[in-house]
XYZ file of C-alpha atoms in Angstrom:
301
model
C 34.021 -50.950 -155.907
C 31.798 -51.430 -152.880
C 31.468 -48.488 -150.513
C 29.240 -47.030 -147.830
C 27.149 -44.490 -149.704
C 25.136 -41.727 -148.036
C 22.145 -40.314 -149.964
C 20.754 -38.044 -147.227
C 21.514 -36.871 -143.692
C 20.112 -39.036 -140.928
C 20.763 -41.871 -138.487
C 22.922 -44.952 -139.014
C 20.280 -46.376 -141.336
C 21.295 -43.924 -144.106
C 24.629 -45.744 -144.495
C 24.098 -47.969 -147.550
C 26.518 -50.662 -148.781
C 26.441 -50.145 -152.542
C 28.439 -50.068 -155.761
C 30.237 -46.758 -156.275
C 32.651 -45.606 -159.017
C 36.292 -46.486 -158.408
C 38.358 -43.403 -157.517
C 41.068 -42.414 -159.999
C 44.265 -40.984 -158.475
C 44.838 -37.457 -159.700
C 48.076 -35.458 -159.686
C 50.171 -36.154 -156.565
C 47.654 -38.767 -155.383
C 48.010 -42.432 -154.494
C 45.326 -45.087 -154.891
C 45.061 -47.265 -151.776
C 43.289 -50.600 -151.478
C 41.671 -50.201 -148.081
C 42.574 -52.698 -145.354
C 40.472 -50.874 -142.758
C 38.793 -47.579 -141.946
C 38.048 -46.506 -138.401
C 34.926 -44.863 -137.006
C 35.383 -41.403 -135.486
C 32.876 -38.956 -133.970
C 33.356 -36.646 -136.961
C 31.990 -39.459 -139.170
C 28.674 -39.867 -137.404
C 28.292 -36.140 -136.831
C 28.824 -35.570 -140.543
C 26.374 -38.356 -141.441
C 23.766 -36.755 -139.179
C 24.219 -33.297 -140.747
C 25.701 -31.761 -137.610
C 28.750 -30.467 -139.499
C 27.021 -29.277 -142.679
C 27.795 -25.604 -141.952
C 31.556 -26.207 -142.180
C 31.980 -29.766 -143.542
C 28.976 -30.469 -145.788
C 28.287 -33.574 -147.826
C 27.421 -33.841 -151.509
C 24.900 -36.602 -152.161
C 25.342 -39.367 -152.983
C 28.654 -39.270 -151.147
C 31.109 -41.131 -148.971
C 32.439 -40.480 -145.477
C 35.397 -41.554 -143.339
C 38.743 -39.948 -142.477
C 40.983 -42.746 -141.175
C 42.396 -45.358 -143.529
C 45.069 -48.015 -143.746
C 45.865 -50.151 -146.733
C 48.182 -50.982 -149.615
C 49.282 -48.741 -152.474
C 47.960 -50.097 -155.791
C 48.562 -47.178 -158.167
C 50.396 -43.861 -158.296
C 48.936 -40.736 -159.853
C 51.050 -38.306 -161.910
C 53.792 -36.739 -159.818
C 53.149 -38.848 -156.710
C 56.415 -39.408 -154.871
C 57.807 -41.194 -151.805
C 55.669 -44.322 -152.306
C 55.684 -47.481 -154.416
C 53.025 -49.996 -155.382
C 52.798 -52.515 -152.529
C 53.679 -50.096 -149.717
C 51.595 -50.450 -146.566
C 50.301 -46.995 -145.651
C 47.896 -45.109 -143.398
C 46.484 -41.608 -143.391
C 43.882 -39.026 -142.506
C 42.010 -38.775 -145.786
C 38.476 -38.465 -147.210
C 35.951 -41.059 -148.371
C 37.620 -43.951 -146.572
C 34.533 -46.151 -146.025
C 35.234 -47.962 -149.303
C 37.319 -50.684 -150.923
C 39.536 -48.101 -152.643
C 40.581 -44.596 -151.627
C 42.556 -41.887 -153.449
C 44.820 -40.018 -151.045
C 47.205 -37.101 -151.518
C 50.738 -38.498 -151.281
C 51.743 -35.817 -148.799
C 48.911 -36.982 -146.492
C 50.207 -40.566 -146.359
C 52.653 -42.274 -144.032
C 54.154 -45.740 -144.183
C 52.946 -48.138 -141.496
C 55.865 -48.875 -139.140
C 57.210 -52.417 -139.358
C 55.652 -54.563 -136.638
C 52.342 -52.662 -136.523
C 49.310 -54.588 -137.774
C 48.011 -53.056 -141.014
C 44.327 -53.291 -140.032
C 44.914 -51.913 -136.529
C 46.883 -49.005 -138.025
C 43.598 -47.534 -139.292
C 42.626 -46.721 -135.698
C 45.501 -44.306 -135.204
C 45.750 -41.335 -137.599
C 43.066 -38.923 -136.398
C 43.138 -39.611 -132.662
C 46.899 -39.847 -132.149
C 47.774 -36.824 -134.282
C 44.999 -34.785 -132.648
C 46.161 -35.723 -129.141
C 49.748 -34.821 -129.974
C 48.776 -31.484 -131.530
C 46.413 -30.689 -128.659
C 49.273 -31.064 -126.211
C 51.617 -29.053 -128.425
C 49.047 -26.226 -128.347
C 49.265 -26.073 -124.537
C 52.956 -25.102 -124.876
C 53.631 -27.328 -121.851
C 57.256 -27.714 -120.781
C 59.214 -30.164 -118.653
C 58.466 -29.687 -114.965
C 55.107 -28.018 -115.525
C 51.685 -29.493 -114.713
C 48.961 -30.079 -117.277
C 45.486 -31.540 -116.906
C 44.099 -33.673 -119.742
C 40.288 -33.548 -119.647
C 38.725 -36.686 -121.095
C 41.932 -38.636 -120.582
C 40.430 -42.097 -121.118
C 39.346 -41.192 -124.656
C 41.726 -41.960 -127.486
C 42.622 -38.315 -128.119
C 43.060 -37.878 -124.367
C 45.328 -40.924 -124.076
C 47.447 -39.596 -126.924
C 47.674 -36.205 -125.208
C 48.744 -37.791 -121.901
C 51.482 -39.751 -123.679
C 52.718 -36.618 -125.446
C 52.785 -34.631 -122.199
C 54.831 -37.320 -120.464
C 57.243 -37.318 -123.404
C 57.661 -33.585 -122.796
C 58.523 -34.201 -119.129
C 55.346 -32.710 -117.687
C 53.353 -33.801 -114.654
C 49.963 -34.980 -115.920
C 46.591 -34.951 -114.174
C 43.994 -37.135 -115.892
C 40.578 -35.493 -115.686
C 37.856 -38.150 -116.022
C 34.370 -38.951 -114.760
C 34.031 -40.804 -111.446
C 32.912 -43.957 -113.246
C 36.071 -43.853 -115.377
C 38.566 -43.679 -112.513
C 39.562 -47.346 -112.770
C 40.130 -47.113 -116.538
C 42.108 -43.902 -116.024
C 44.767 -45.815 -114.101
C 45.902 -47.254 -117.453
C 46.568 -43.993 -119.305
C 49.957 -43.183 -117.748
C 49.034 -40.021 -115.838
C 50.631 -39.009 -112.538
C 47.359 -38.079 -110.810
C 43.624 -38.574 -111.355
C 40.790 -36.107 -110.787
C 37.037 -36.618 -111.130
C 35.693 -33.805 -113.292
C 32.141 -34.473 -112.066
C 33.187 -33.861 -108.443
C 32.912 -30.127 -107.686
C 34.786 -30.535 -104.407
C 37.722 -32.173 -106.175
C 37.798 -29.340 -108.702
C 37.630 -26.730 -105.931
C 40.617 -28.346 -104.200
C 42.717 -28.558 -107.379
C 45.713 -26.183 -107.227
C 46.151 -23.980 -110.320
C 47.782 -25.762 -113.267
C 50.038 -24.455 -116.017
C 47.789 -25.699 -118.806
C 44.711 -27.729 -119.644
C 44.259 -29.942 -122.702
C 40.519 -30.377 -123.159
C 38.678 -32.975 -125.243
C 35.239 -32.568 -123.634
C 34.065 -28.948 -123.773
C 30.742 -27.810 -122.276
C 30.190 -27.083 -118.601
C 33.227 -29.128 -117.593
C 35.498 -26.868 -119.635
C 33.862 -23.762 -118.164
C 34.484 -24.969 -114.599
C 38.086 -25.958 -115.246
C 39.102 -22.795 -117.099
C 39.260 -21.062 -113.701
C 41.985 -23.524 -112.658
C 44.555 -22.356 -115.231
C 47.279 -20.072 -113.883
C 47.489 -16.503 -115.118
C 49.511 -16.664 -118.332
C 48.682 -20.330 -118.798
C 47.006 -22.042 -121.749
C 43.627 -23.728 -122.176
C 43.715 -25.716 -125.431
C 40.624 -27.565 -126.622
C 39.421 -29.669 -129.533
C 35.869 -28.733 -128.485
C 36.213 -24.987 -129.089
C 36.588 -22.131 -126.613
C 34.572 -22.374 -123.384
C 31.530 -20.056 -123.273
C 33.073 -18.126 -120.374
C 36.491 -17.601 -121.984
C 36.072 -13.811 -121.975
C 35.893 -13.885 -118.167
C 39.509 -15.146 -118.009
C 41.537 -12.733 -120.144
C 44.804 -13.796 -118.477
C 44.429 -17.341 -119.870
C 45.378 -18.053 -123.499
C 42.497 -20.048 -125.013
C 43.462 -22.048 -128.111
C 40.974 -24.001 -130.259
C 42.746 -26.992 -131.860
C 41.939 -28.451 -135.284
C 43.827 -31.567 -136.268
C 46.138 -31.309 -139.261
C 47.973 -34.237 -140.801
C 51.669 -34.424 -140.021
C 53.599 -37.435 -141.265
C 56.361 -37.328 -138.657
C 53.859 -36.988 -135.831
C 51.791 -39.942 -137.063
C 54.872 -42.132 -137.484
C 56.101 -41.183 -133.995
C 52.756 -41.926 -132.350
C 52.287 -45.164 -134.301
C 55.714 -46.390 -133.229
C 54.728 -45.662 -129.624
C 51.621 -47.828 -130.080
C 53.662 -50.589 -131.701
C 56.157 -50.506 -128.821
C 53.439 -50.587 -126.139
C 54.215 -47.097 -124.835
C 50.774 -45.809 -125.899
C 47.646 -47.964 -125.778
C 44.663 -47.148 -128.001
C 41.980 -49.649 -126.921
C 40.558 -51.658 -129.798
C 36.872 -52.497 -129.839
C 34.905 -54.033 -132.677
C 36.146 -55.090 -136.106
C 33.163 -55.275 -138.434
C 32.742 -55.856 -142.168
C 32.417 -52.635 -144.145
C 28.871 -53.710 -145.000
C 27.947 -53.343 -141.304
C 28.821 -49.642 -141.070
C 25.338 -48.825 -139.744
C 25.845 -51.206 -136.823
C 29.313 -49.723 -136.272
C 27.924 -46.180 -136.056
C 25.162 -47.234 -133.679
C 27.742 -48.858 -131.403
C 30.128 -45.899 -131.615
C 27.412 -43.417 -130.683
C 26.583 -45.441 -127.573
C 30.274 -45.255 -126.588
C 32.482 -47.322 -124.342
C 33.567 -49.937 -126.898
C 37.052 -48.827 -127.908
C 38.081 -48.088 -131.489
C 35.735 -49.556 -134.096
C 37.230 -50.665 -137.411
C 35.453 -51.323 -140.694
C 37.146 -53.973 -142.828
C 36.260 -54.299 -146.544
């Protein structure tokens, strides 16, 4: 098969379109012919060696975590799927024409959702949903989603509204117009110190940004409230012992992915689509993704 092969850590130029051995589905695995893989920050961070302490690569190796496609073969013991099923997943080594995926990490693409577009959804929608779940937010409470115009942020806003919460979208000043489309009840500029100072305490914060922004906003969580983040605990977390700080690491959940994908299909959740590029142009895709502001980028074999 053709795949994007990485021989060393580095910039986008280390992504090489080459022949690579076809994967063979092992026990409880399914072989998927890839319709699309999407580009996520974890992909280019891994390519650059920024995750080698906890998510290293073996060279030559493949990258990619989001995939959609069609089942072409079942490994021993694989259940719940048949050859020809349209599926999507959070997996490994998805920048390729074929991908072996654990059957319990797969979901069927909901009818009416485009198979290629489905590749944009697994990581960001599941992460956003689980980030909001970690805040323990309840109906009638107020939660701020920091980085609400990002795809994880949009998914978190949607989940919070489904839970009956009041949602404040925390975004940069230049993103205020875009933020009107995410479904939040209020907007707040996180690069406006006066706006932050005037923000009443909230029940919880769902953070996708980290850094100094997270440190400033941690002070705005009520005593007994929750600060959940996909960017790790803020540096000043120890200064706020009355706030429960929860780092969030995305874990595949079939029901969650199906629920979020149906919301996208039905127009209740919008994940902006950007570029669709041939798999062979993965280097260009990474360069564009690292610049930002282009929506979800898909690689199509």
